[in-house]
Amino acid sequence: MAASADQRVHDLVVVGCGVAGLSAAVAAAEAGARVAVLERAPREERGGQSRWTEAYLRMKSHTEVTDDFETMLAENGSSPYIDPDLAAQVAREPEHRSGHARGIGLLDPNVIGTFADEAGPTIAWLKGLGVRFDFLPTQFLTRSQPRLLPVGGGAALVEALAGRAETLGVAFHYETTAERLVQDEDGRVTGVVARTESGLRRFLGPVALAAGGFEGNGEMLTRYLGPRSVYLRPVCKGANYNRGEGIRMALEIGAAASGDFGSYHAEPVDPRSGIAEPSVFIFPYGILVNKEGVRFCDEAPGTVDAWYERVTRRIYEQPEGIAWVILDARHMRIPNYRLGIRTDKPPVVGQSVAELARAIGLRPEALEATVGAYNAACVPGEWKPLELDGLATRGLHPGKSNWATPIVEPPFHSYPIVSSNVFTFGGVKVDSRARVLDSADRPIPGLYAAGEVVGMYWGNYTGATSVLKGLVFGRLAGTDAARRRPNA
């Protein structure tokens, strides 16, 4: 079926209306560019996953990223067993890399540096649009790297950016799904074909892909993450709009892949709840058991903000991808313990371990044996719930490294936990201007990417960087596109 063409040639066509796409649209429009935004959702649901997130930002102030920002991104920005010679090649400027090191899906140090440098100016830009921020010195019960949080969360970012875009005359096309990129004979991206209620339509101009990952695409999840992905659930309703078209379209025209396609950002959630991010972070103060009533991991190897993802992956590996945290009454004496329980569902309660087991559908004798073995491995010591206390089990496998106190005080509480898929890690490779690169590390003319479309993580997520990545690289994409428009 032929696509009808919009006769207006845009300076930038943005695919996606989350914070990455909106940042690109506003930055370009502020520089005088003519911009169109294509959004799969209806207007009232615009913003995709961005609308539902709390939007934590890994920054120690309004102008500076955290001290560990670049180090953590670099550590999580490649395969754990990378050839050191290859790593050295990737650290060189693209034109000086050996052929075998070009187009490799590893995180470029220049991109990390730009990300860190542009975070502060991006926050200042957002403040100029009316967004207000709170400085949060800690995210969880234990002290962690500091965070900034936009007042009103991701929804506030979406509305501020979308409102500014509308004021600037950006054209929004809702219930419009991009399907394929258009190129001229030289390979330059000159537009995108999208599906609308009236059929296919062609939007002309350079393109910025900001349509999210593939959390809402069962076929891609099975292809890349495997058949166990059936046990995953998106962390919020907006993620169902993320079906991978942006990534697919770019790869189809030769974009270099980047990031870990076989992995995703894991967050522990209560499967009984239907709210966004019904997270359960209280598990370091109890034990985790699977459907057999058996422990399977160290519940507290470190602070929960640094370790919850890795623990959640172990939950995902269990039969049917589910576990239960078992707690006694002591956890309710932790100051502000509710900060670690974000589900809207109440705990399952029992006056004995056996009663609790029956209530959650486990064999009482199995859970009693597990709790008994754990209690016997706990040793005397001072329990310090708001810091790493080193109170560890002895002679137990797997052991527990912190906060190991006996589970003996009724009432006993439990929450079911499954792994949510916050966002997928695999995507396309970009340079420090958000230009999509091909397999030789050359920019594909007329094509940009920002947000989850960009692959940046391997194995473990650098917390509170995803929304910031969308904001920073969306702004960079819009700025560069506007600068390259004719007669700019």
Tab-separated table of C-alpha atoms in Angstrom:
chain	number	residue	atom	x	y	z
A	1	MET	CA	0.000	0.000	0.000
A	2	ALA	CA	1.457	3.354	-1.036
A	3	ALA	CA	1.891	5.990	1.659
A	4	SER	CA	0.363	9.416	1.152
A	5	ALA	CA	2.969	12.135	1.562
A	6	ASP	CA	2.743	15.182	3.757
A	7	GLN	CA	3.901	17.888	1.379
A	8	ARG	CA	5.466	19.902	4.180
A	9	VAL	CA	9.151	19.092	4.683
A	10	HIS	CA	10.079	19.242	8.350
A	11	ASP	CA	13.451	20.096	9.797
A	12	LEU	CA	12.954	17.216	12.234
A	13	VAL	CA	10.433	14.390	12.546
A	14	VAL	CA	10.442	12.982	16.074
A	15	VAL	CA	9.196	9.431	16.633
A	16	GLY	CA	7.962	9.161	20.226
A	17	CYS	CA	6.514	11.571	22.767
A	18	GLY	CA	8.314	10.653	25.982
A	19	VAL	CA	10.885	12.929	27.551
A	20	ALA	CA	13.524	11.994	24.966
A	21	GLY	CA	11.335	12.824	21.976
A	22	LEU	CA	9.876	15.939	23.561
A	23	SER	CA	13.342	17.212	24.481
A	24	ALA	CA	14.422	16.790	20.870
A	25	ALA	CA	11.286	18.530	19.611
A	26	VAL	CA	11.553	21.498	21.970
A	27	ALA	CA	15.301	21.988	21.494
A	28	ALA	CA	14.895	21.992	17.711
A	29	ALA	CA	11.833	24.243	17.744
A	30	GLU	CA	13.501	26.756	20.068
A	31	ALA	CA	16.220	27.084	17.432
A	32	GLY	CA	13.623	27.848	14.757
A	33	ALA	CA	13.186	24.383	13.267
A	34	ARG	CA	9.896	23.050	11.921
A	35	VAL	CA	9.129	19.928	13.932
A	36	ALA	CA	6.567	17.114	13.858
A	37	VAL	CA	6.091	14.562	16.665
A	38	LEU	CA	4.573	11.145	15.937
A	39	GLU	CA	3.014	9.411	18.955
A	40	ARG	CA	1.399	5.991	19.095
A	41	ALA	CA	-0.804	6.907	22.077
A	42	PRO	CA	-3.833	9.200	22.108
A	43	ARG	CA	-3.209	12.698	23.425
A	44	GLU	CA	-4.459	11.970	26.939
A	45	GLU	CA	-1.926	9.134	27.302
A	46	ARG	CA	1.002	10.847	25.594
A	47	GLY	CA	4.391	10.449	27.191
A	48	GLY	CA	4.634	6.654	27.171
A	49	GLN	CA	6.660	5.256	30.025
A	50	SER	CA	7.983	8.717	30.945
A	51	ARG	CA	4.544	9.720	32.206
A	52	TRP	CA	4.521	6.944	34.808
A	53	THR	CA	8.043	7.100	36.199
A	54	GLU	CA	9.209	8.918	39.322
A	55	ALA	CA	12.121	10.132	37.155
A	56	TYR	CA	14.991	9.923	39.614
A	57	LEU	CA	18.108	11.642	38.251
A	58	ARG	CA	21.608	10.604	39.342
A	59	MET	CA	22.814	14.087	40.285
A	60	LYS	CA	24.295	15.471	43.494
A	61	SER	CA	23.070	18.992	42.746
A	62	HIS	CA	21.191	20.887	40.067
A	63	THR	CA	24.451	21.320	38.144
A	64	GLU	CA	26.556	18.210	38.814
A	65	VAL	CA	26.151	14.478	38.352
A	66	THR	CA	27.096	12.145	41.208
A	67	ASP	CA	30.742	11.404	41.918
A	68	ASP	CA	30.430	7.851	40.631
A	69	PHE	CA	28.432	8.739	37.505
A	70	GLU	CA	31.034	8.173	34.787
A	71	THR	CA	32.691	5.256	36.584
A	72	MET	CA	29.430	3.360	36.976
A	73	LEU	CA	28.383	3.985	33.369
A	74	ALA	CA	31.759	2.746	32.147
A	75	GLU	CA	31.564	-0.372	34.337
A	76	ASN	CA	28.059	-1.162	33.083
A	77	GLY	CA	28.825	-0.101	29.515
A	78	SER	CA	30.414	-3.250	28.104
A	79	SER	CA	30.637	-7.005	28.268
A	80	PRO	CA	32.340	-8.163	31.499
A	81	TYR	CA	35.039	-10.032	29.570
A	82	ILE	CA	35.963	-7.479	26.940
A	83	ASP	CA	39.320	-7.892	25.208
A	84	PRO	CA	41.546	-5.196	26.774
A	85	ASP	CA	43.041	-4.347	23.390
A	86	LEU	CA	39.546	-3.806	22.009
A	87	ALA	CA	38.688	-1.588	24.976
A	88	ALA	CA	41.768	0.490	24.236
A	89	GLN	CA	40.712	0.842	20.612
A	90	VAL	CA	37.212	1.998	21.574
A	91	ALA	CA	38.784	4.660	23.809
A	92	ARG	CA	40.395	6.230	20.711
A	93	GLU	CA	38.647	8.697	18.423
A	94	PRO	CA	36.519	6.840	15.811
A	95	GLU	CA	38.736	7.776	12.883
A	96	HIS	CA	41.767	6.275	14.636
A	97	ARG	CA	40.215	2.942	15.589
A	98	SER	CA	41.182	-0.277	13.883
A	99	GLY	CA	38.580	-1.668	11.524
A	100	HIS	CA	37.612	-4.491	13.871
A	101	ALA	CA	36.822	-1.960	16.613
A	102	ARG	CA	34.451	0.163	14.567
A	103	GLY	CA	30.744	-0.307	15.054
A	104	ILE	CA	31.338	-2.445	18.136
A	105	GLY	CA	28.430	-2.111	20.535
A	106	LEU	CA	30.474	-0.780	23.451
A	107	LEU	CA	29.864	2.511	25.187
A	108	ASP	CA	32.118	5.234	23.794
A	109	PRO	CA	33.989	7.223	26.482
A	110	ASN	CA	33.166	10.396	24.544
A	111	VAL	CA	29.467	9.632	24.906
A	112	ILE	CA	29.859	9.087	28.657
A	113	GLY	CA	31.749	12.359	28.990
A	114	THR	CA	29.165	14.287	27.019
A	115	PHE	CA	26.375	12.738	29.068
A	116	ALA	CA	28.003	13.913	32.303
A	117	ASP	CA	28.873	17.363	30.967
A	118	GLU	CA	25.432	18.079	29.516
A	119	ALA	CA	23.344	16.907	32.482
A	120	GLY	CA	23.666	20.182	34.390
A	121	PRO	CA	22.844	22.436	31.418
A	122	THR	CA	19.860	20.203	30.631
A	123	ILE	CA	18.484	20.618	34.161
A	124	ALA	CA	18.953	24.388	33.879
A	125	TRP	CA	17.071	24.312	30.565
A	126	LEU	CA	14.199	22.381	32.126
A	127	LYS	CA	14.048	24.800	35.046
A	128	GLY	CA	13.672	27.544	32.455
A	129	LEU	CA	10.588	25.696	31.217
A	130	GLY	CA	9.086	25.799	34.696
A	131	VAL	CA	10.077	22.348	35.994
A	132	ARG	CA	10.905	22.324	39.706
A	133	PHE	CA	13.262	19.833	41.346
A	134	ASP	CA	13.719	18.434	44.841
A	135	PHE	CA	17.131	17.290	46.013
A	136	LEU	CA	16.881	13.846	47.583
A	137	PRO	CA	19.945	12.850	49.632
A	138	THR	CA	18.792	9.213	49.841
A	139	GLN	CA	16.542	7.045	47.698
A	140	PHE	CA	16.033	3.996	49.875
A	141	LEU	CA	16.270	3.235	53.579
A	142	THR	CA	20.069	3.066	53.537
A	143	ARG	CA	22.080	6.041	52.328
A	144	SER	CA	22.863	5.887	48.613
A	145	GLN	CA	24.148	8.146	45.887
A	146	PRO	CA	22.046	11.335	45.861
A	147	ARG	CA	19.185	11.950	43.464
A	148	LEU	CA	17.286	14.836	41.967
A	149	LEU	CA	13.572	14.365	41.438
A	150	PRO	CA	11.320	16.585	39.318
A	151	VAL	CA	8.370	17.697	41.407
A	152	GLY	CA	5.470	15.726	39.946
A	153	GLY	CA	7.740	13.029	38.501
A	154	GLY	CA	7.889	12.097	34.844
A	155	ALA	CA	4.379	13.398	34.203
A	156	ALA	CA	5.547	16.901	35.126
A	157	LEU	CA	8.422	16.636	32.658
A	158	VAL	CA	6.092	15.429	29.901
A	159	GLU	CA	3.571	18.214	30.424
A	160	ALA	CA	6.177	20.971	30.707
A	161	LEU	CA	7.962	19.872	27.539
A	162	ALA	CA	4.784	19.160	25.576
A	163	GLY	CA	3.309	22.498	26.596
A	164	ARG	CA	6.434	24.317	25.441
A	165	ALA	CA	6.410	22.371	22.162
A	166	GLU	CA	2.791	23.346	21.510
A	167	THR	CA	3.585	26.998	22.199
A	168	LEU	CA	6.411	26.800	19.664
A	169	GLY	CA	4.112	25.366	16.985
A	170	VAL	CA	5.350	21.776	16.976
A	171	ALA	CA	2.860	19.586	15.073
A	172	PHE	CA	1.676	16.564	17.098
A	173	HIS	CA	0.261	13.511	15.328
A	174	TYR	CA	-1.357	11.154	17.840
A	175	GLU	CA	-2.327	7.514	17.282
A	176	THR	CA	0.384	7.444	14.650
A	177	THR	CA	2.901	4.588	14.575
A	178	ALA	CA	6.166	4.831	12.649
A	179	GLU	CA	6.890	1.753	10.524
A	180	ARG	CA	9.908	2.343	8.316
A	181	LEU	CA	12.518	4.928	7.461
A	182	VAL	CA	12.848	6.567	4.069
A	183	GLN	CA	16.291	7.147	2.504
A	184	ASP	CA	17.529	8.860	-0.633
A	185	GLU	CA	19.969	7.246	-3.058
A	186	ASP	CA	22.925	8.411	-0.959
A	187	GLY	CA	21.598	6.777	2.187
A	188	ARG	CA	20.445	9.951	3.902
A	189	VAL	CA	17.301	9.518	6.001
A	190	THR	CA	14.684	11.783	4.462
A	191	GLY	CA	11.558	10.789	6.345
A	192	VAL	CA	9.491	8.061	7.914
A	193	VAL	CA	6.406	6.098	6.862
A	194	ALA	CA	3.822	5.849	9.630
A	195	ARG	CA	0.494	4.116	10.071
A	196	THR	CA	-2.464	6.311	10.970
A	197	GLU	CA	-6.202	5.704	11.286
A	198	SER	CA	-6.574	6.653	7.630
A	199	GLY	CA	-3.700	4.481	6.398
A	200	LEU	CA	-0.013	4.929	5.682
A	201	ARG	CA	1.429	8.427	5.593
A	202	ARG	CA	4.910	9.700	4.827
A	203	PHE	CA	6.444	12.448	6.973
A	204	LEU	CA	9.411	14.150	5.326
A	205	GLY	CA	12.581	15.371	7.022
A	206	PRO	CA	15.452	14.144	9.216
A	207	VAL	CA	14.280	11.737	11.911
A	208	ALA	CA	14.913	11.438	15.649
A	209	LEU	CA	13.990	8.005	17.007
A	210	ALA	CA	12.719	8.207	20.596
A	211	ALA	CA	10.113	5.436	20.708
A	212	GLY	CA	11.447	3.474	23.686
A	213	GLY	CA	12.624	-0.104	23.955
A	214	PHE	CA	10.644	-3.294	23.342
A	215	GLU	CA	9.074	-4.014	26.742
A	216	GLY	CA	5.643	-4.201	25.115
A	217	ASN	CA	6.605	-6.522	22.247
A	218	GLY	CA	6.284	-10.201	23.163
A	219	GLU	CA	7.919	-11.386	19.957
A	220	MET	CA	11.060	-9.287	20.488
A	221	LEU	CA	11.198	-10.199	24.171
A	222	THR	CA	11.137	-13.896	23.318
A	223	ARG	CA	13.655	-13.452	20.502
A	224	TYR	CA	16.170	-11.506	22.573
A	225	LEU	CA	15.486	-12.399	26.232
A	226	GLY	CA	14.195	-15.936	25.675
A	227	PRO	CA	11.003	-17.862	26.454
A	228	ARG	CA	11.204	-17.120	30.199
A	229	SER	CA	10.281	-13.525	29.356
A	230	VAL	CA	6.665	-14.670	29.736
A	231	TYR	CA	7.280	-14.285	33.484
A	232	LEU	CA	8.190	-10.609	33.098
A	233	ARG	CA	5.729	-7.739	33.290
A	234	PRO	CA	6.214	-4.098	32.278
A	235	VAL	CA	6.815	-1.894	35.294
A	236	CYS	CA	3.988	0.449	34.301
A	237	LYS	CA	1.159	0.667	31.792
A	238	GLY	CA	3.003	3.147	29.569
A	239	ALA	CA	5.643	0.535	28.775
A	240	ASN	CA	3.079	-1.394	26.749
A	241	TYR	CA	3.458	1.278	24.064
A	242	ASN	CA	7.165	0.454	23.691
A	243	ARG	CA	7.259	-2.141	20.918
A	244	GLY	CA	10.707	-1.693	19.453
A	245	GLU	CA	9.913	-0.083	16.111
A	246	GLY	CA	12.562	2.585	16.530
A	247	ILE	CA	15.295	0.031	17.149
A	248	ARG	CA	14.078	-2.248	14.356
A	249	MET	CA	13.852	0.547	11.774
A	250	ALA	CA	17.380	1.738	12.522
A	251	LEU	CA	18.889	-1.750	12.408
A	252	GLU	CA	17.154	-2.410	9.088
A	253	ILE	CA	19.100	0.417	7.423
A	254	GLY	CA	22.470	-0.563	8.862
A	255	ALA	CA	22.677	1.099	12.269
A	256	ALA	CA	25.212	-0.397	14.669
A	257	ALA	CA	23.676	-2.250	17.593
A	258	SER	CA	24.702	-1.388	21.129
A	259	GLY	CA	23.827	-2.513	24.626
A	260	ASP	CA	22.885	-5.920	25.977
A	261	PHE	CA	19.971	-7.209	23.872
A	262	GLY	CA	19.599	-10.215	26.136
A	263	SER	CA	18.970	-8.181	29.254
A	264	TYR	CA	16.778	-5.492	30.776
A	265	HIS	CA	16.452	-3.294	33.850
A	266	ALA	CA	14.926	-5.500	36.559
A	267	GLU	CA	12.917	-4.126	39.471
A	268	PRO	CA	11.209	-6.224	42.188
A	269	VAL	CA	7.444	-5.682	42.134
A	270	ASP	CA	4.321	-7.092	43.736
A	271	PRO	CA	2.413	-9.028	41.022
A	272	ARG	CA	-0.898	-8.466	42.839
A	273	SER	CA	-0.809	-4.718	42.182
A	274	GLY	CA	-1.877	-2.730	39.146
A	275	ILE	CA	-0.232	0.585	40.053
A	276	ALA	CA	2.945	1.877	38.426
A	277	GLU	CA	6.108	0.522	40.045
A	278	PRO	CA	4.594	-1.420	42.992
A	279	SER	CA	8.134	-2.126	44.173
A	280	VAL	CA	9.129	-4.241	47.170
A	281	PHE	CA	12.605	-3.249	48.402
A	282	ILE	CA	12.264	-4.521	51.982
A	283	PHE	CA	13.728	-7.980	51.276
A	284	PRO	CA	17.230	-7.310	52.727
A	285	TYR	CA	15.620	-7.391	56.198
A	286	GLY	CA	14.180	-10.875	55.756
A	287	ILE	CA	14.762	-13.896	53.547
A	288	LEU	CA	13.618	-14.727	50.023
A	289	VAL	CA	12.164	-18.148	49.236
A	290	ASN	CA	10.919	-19.694	45.996
A	291	LYS	CA	7.898	-21.916	45.320
A	292	GLU	CA	9.656	-24.805	47.076
A	293	GLY	CA	10.090	-22.679	50.181
A	294	VAL	CA	13.867	-22.644	49.679
A	295	ARG	CA	16.310	-19.727	49.842
A	296	PHE	CA	18.342	-19.153	46.684
A	297	CYS	CA	20.490	-16.018	47.102
A	298	ASP	CA	22.165	-13.564	49.454
A	299	GLU	CA	19.343	-11.134	50.181
A	300	ALA	CA	21.651	-8.369	51.447
A	301	PRO	CA	25.077	-8.312	49.753
A	302	GLY	CA	25.095	-4.488	49.942
A	303	THR	CA	22.819	-1.483	49.976
A	304	VAL	CA	19.544	-2.242	48.248
A	305	ASP	CA	19.896	0.570	45.676
A	306	ALA	CA	23.137	-0.989	44.428
A	307	TRP	CA	21.995	-4.618	44.545
A	308	TYR	CA	18.241	-4.880	44.017
A	309	GLU	CA	18.579	-5.462	40.294
A	310	ARG	CA	20.947	-8.398	40.691
A	311	VAL	CA	18.780	-9.944	43.408
A	312	THR	CA	15.687	-9.458	41.244
A	313	ARG	CA	17.385	-11.351	38.415
A	314	ARG	CA	17.805	-14.300	40.780
A	315	ILE	CA	14.081	-14.133	41.516
A	316	TYR	CA	13.422	-14.206	37.756
A	317	GLU	CA	15.459	-17.437	37.520
A	318	GLN	CA	13.258	-19.259	40.049
A	319	PRO	CA	10.371	-21.599	39.109
A	320	GLU	CA	7.654	-19.498	37.450
A	321	GLY	CA	9.744	-16.383	38.108
A	322	ILE	CA	8.358	-15.686	41.579
A	323	ALA	CA	9.585	-15.478	45.181
A	324	TRP	CA	8.265	-14.367	48.567
A	325	VAL	CA	10.034	-12.236	51.134
A	326	ILE	CA	9.576	-13.580	54.670
A	327	LEU	CA	9.785	-10.986	57.454
A	328	ASP	CA	9.085	-10.937	61.150
A	329	ALA	CA	7.764	-8.004	63.201
A	330	ARG	CA	11.228	-6.493	63.630
A	331	HIS	CA	11.105	-4.903	60.162
A	332	MET	CA	8.236	-2.659	61.252
A	333	ARG	CA	10.537	-0.993	63.793
A	334	ILE	CA	12.865	0.290	61.074
A	335	PRO	CA	12.389	4.075	60.852
A	336	ASN	CA	10.382	4.865	57.703
A	337	TYR	CA	10.309	1.184	56.705
A	338	ARG	CA	7.432	1.992	54.342
A	339	LEU	CA	9.978	3.627	52.024
A	340	GLY	CA	10.973	0.083	51.073
A	341	ILE	CA	7.413	-1.061	50.353
A	342	ARG	CA	5.743	0.762	47.452
A	343	THR	CA	3.024	-1.717	46.625
A	344	ASP	CA	-0.560	-0.748	47.424
A	345	LYS	CA	-1.376	-4.310	48.507
A	346	PRO	CA	-1.146	-5.358	52.167
A	347	PRO	CA	1.275	-8.002	53.368
A	348	VAL	CA	0.176	-11.582	53.836
A	349	VAL	CA	0.226	-12.111	57.610
A	350	GLY	CA	0.567	-15.179	59.826
A	351	GLN	CA	0.996	-15.651	63.563
A	352	SER	CA	3.385	-18.531	62.912
A	353	VAL	CA	5.722	-19.514	60.092
A	354	ALA	CA	3.456	-22.462	59.259
A	355	GLU	CA	0.366	-20.238	59.147
A	356	LEU	CA	2.183	-17.792	56.877
A	357	ALA	CA	3.279	-20.632	54.594
A	358	ARG	CA	-0.282	-21.861	54.181
A	359	ALA	CA	-1.475	-18.316	53.462
A	360	ILE	CA	0.997	-17.842	50.589
A	361	GLY	CA	0.588	-21.373	49.219
A	362	LEU	CA	3.884	-22.930	50.320
A	363	ARG	CA	4.384	-26.235	52.138
A	364	PRO	CA	4.567	-25.363	55.861
A	365	GLU	CA	7.209	-27.985	56.644
A	366	ALA	CA	9.461	-26.668	53.839
A	367	LEU	CA	9.263	-23.052	54.970
A	368	GLU	CA	9.708	-24.001	58.624
A	369	ALA	CA	12.854	-25.968	57.726
A	370	THR	CA	14.258	-23.042	55.721
A	371	VAL	CA	13.539	-20.506	58.457
A	372	GLY	CA	14.961	-22.840	61.088
A	373	ALA	CA	18.226	-23.341	59.184
A	374	TYR	CA	18.532	-19.605	58.618
A	375	ASN	CA	17.849	-18.760	62.271
A	376	ALA	CA	20.463	-21.268	63.400
A	377	ALA	CA	23.058	-19.570	61.164
A	378	CYS	CA	22.437	-16.094	62.610
A	379	VAL	CA	25.003	-14.884	65.168
A	380	PRO	CA	24.793	-12.299	67.946
A	381	GLY	CA	25.618	-8.740	66.979
A	382	GLU	CA	24.291	-5.225	66.745
A	383	TRP	CA	21.558	-4.812	64.143
A	384	LYS	CA	21.912	-1.484	62.312
A	385	PRO	CA	19.110	-1.376	59.728
A	386	LEU	CA	20.023	2.031	58.273
A	387	GLU	CA	23.620	1.128	57.399
A	388	LEU	CA	25.610	-1.876	56.271
A	389	ASP	CA	26.169	-3.680	59.559
A	390	GLY	CA	28.119	-6.754	58.448
A	391	LEU	CA	25.819	-8.911	60.571
A	392	ALA	CA	26.182	-12.068	58.496
A	393	THR	CA	25.175	-15.730	58.774
A	394	ARG	CA	27.728	-18.459	59.437
A	395	GLY	CA	27.790	-21.893	57.850
A	396	LEU	CA	24.776	-21.253	55.633
A	397	HIS	CA	24.621	-21.590	51.868
A	398	PRO	CA	23.768	-19.244	50.369
A	399	GLY	CA	24.818	-16.917	53.140
A	400	LYS	CA	23.392	-13.526	54.016
A	401	SER	CA	25.928	-10.699	54.325
A	402	ASN	CA	24.069	-7.998	56.283
A	403	TRP	CA	21.096	-7.617	58.634
A	404	ALA	CA	21.012	-11.362	59.353
A	405	THR	CA	18.781	-11.593	62.417
A	406	PRO	CA	16.541	-14.524	63.382
A	407	ILE	CA	12.977	-14.573	62.073
A	408	VAL	CA	11.200	-15.342	65.337
A	409	GLU	CA	8.901	-12.463	66.296
A	410	PRO	CA	5.245	-12.631	65.210
A	411	PRO	CA	3.333	-11.451	63.331
A	412	PHE	CA	5.166	-12.733	60.261
A	413	HIS	CA	4.734	-10.822	57.001
A	414	SER	CA	5.236	-11.767	53.357
A	415	TYR	CA	5.003	-10.086	49.959
A	416	PRO	CA	5.167	-11.908	46.603
A	417	ILE	CA	7.840	-10.543	44.268
A	418	VAL	CA	8.358	-10.932	40.523
A	419	SER	CA	10.738	-9.183	38.164
A	420	SER	CA	9.338	-6.267	36.235
A	421	ASN	CA	10.891	-5.176	32.957
A	422	VAL	CA	11.499	-1.462	33.447
A	423	PHE	CA	13.174	-1.134	30.066
A	424	THR	CA	15.257	-3.238	27.696
A	425	PHE	CA	19.006	-2.673	27.333
A	426	GLY	CA	19.570	-3.378	23.627
A	427	GLY	CA	19.397	-0.522	21.141
A	428	VAL	CA	21.401	1.441	18.611
A	429	LYS	CA	24.745	3.172	18.868
A	430	VAL	CA	25.013	6.964	18.854
A	431	ASP	CA	27.792	9.516	19.042
A	432	SER	CA	28.030	12.462	21.403
A	433	ARG	CA	25.598	14.455	19.237
A	434	ALA	CA	22.968	11.694	19.375
A	435	ARG	CA	23.586	10.812	15.710
A	436	VAL	CA	22.971	7.141	14.924
A	437	LEU	CA	26.148	5.365	13.790
A	438	ASP	CA	26.573	2.642	11.205
A	439	SER	CA	28.801	-0.438	11.395
A	440	ALA	CA	31.883	1.672	10.616
A	441	ASP	CA	31.107	4.263	13.331
A	442	ARG	CA	30.005	6.764	10.701
A	443	PRO	CA	26.899	8.879	11.372
A	444	ILE	CA	23.909	7.892	9.249
A	445	PRO	CA	22.931	11.262	7.730
A	446	GLY	CA	19.580	12.533	8.889
A	447	LEU	CA	19.093	10.015	11.722
A	448	TYR	CA	19.228	10.610	15.483
A	449	ALA	CA	18.223	8.551	18.511
A	450	ALA	CA	17.597	9.248	22.183
A	451	GLY	CA	16.166	7.511	25.236
A	452	GLU	CA	15.702	3.759	25.408
A	453	VAL	CA	16.279	3.407	21.653
A	454	VAL	CA	19.957	3.988	22.497
A	455	GLY	CA	21.744	0.920	23.873
A	456	MET	CA	23.925	1.925	26.817
A	457	TYR	CA	23.836	-0.800	29.496
A	458	TRP	CA	25.146	-4.349	29.912
A	459	GLY	CA	24.110	-6.696	32.699
A	460	ASN	CA	23.397	-4.105	35.367
A	461	TYR	CA	21.687	-0.724	35.208
A	462	THR	CA	23.381	2.448	36.420
A	463	GLY	CA	20.491	3.642	38.547
A	464	ALA	CA	18.704	6.934	37.899
A	465	THR	CA	20.353	7.542	34.513
A	466	SER	CA	17.686	6.411	32.033
A	467	VAL	CA	15.366	9.432	32.188
A	468	LEU	CA	18.391	11.719	32.302
A	469	LYS	CA	19.806	9.970	29.227
A	470	GLY	CA	16.580	10.668	27.344
A	471	LEU	CA	16.542	14.318	28.358
A	472	VAL	CA	20.217	14.959	27.570
A	473	PHE	CA	20.476	13.132	24.252
A	474	GLY	CA	17.040	14.262	23.120
A	475	ARG	CA	18.155	17.852	23.610
A	476	LEU	CA	21.433	17.153	21.799
A	477	ALA	CA	19.566	15.580	18.871
A	478	GLY	CA	17.190	18.513	18.490
A	479	THR	CA	19.984	21.045	18.751
A	480	ASP	CA	22.115	19.310	16.121
A	481	ALA	CA	19.201	18.803	13.740
A	482	ALA	CA	18.245	22.474	13.961
A	483	ARG	CA	21.828	23.540	13.326
A	484	ARG	CA	21.980	21.438	10.153
A	485	ARG	CA	18.697	22.626	8.641
A	486	PRO	CA	18.896	24.616	5.378
A	487	ASN	CA	19.499	28.331	5.882
A	488	ALA	CA	20.158	27.838	9.604
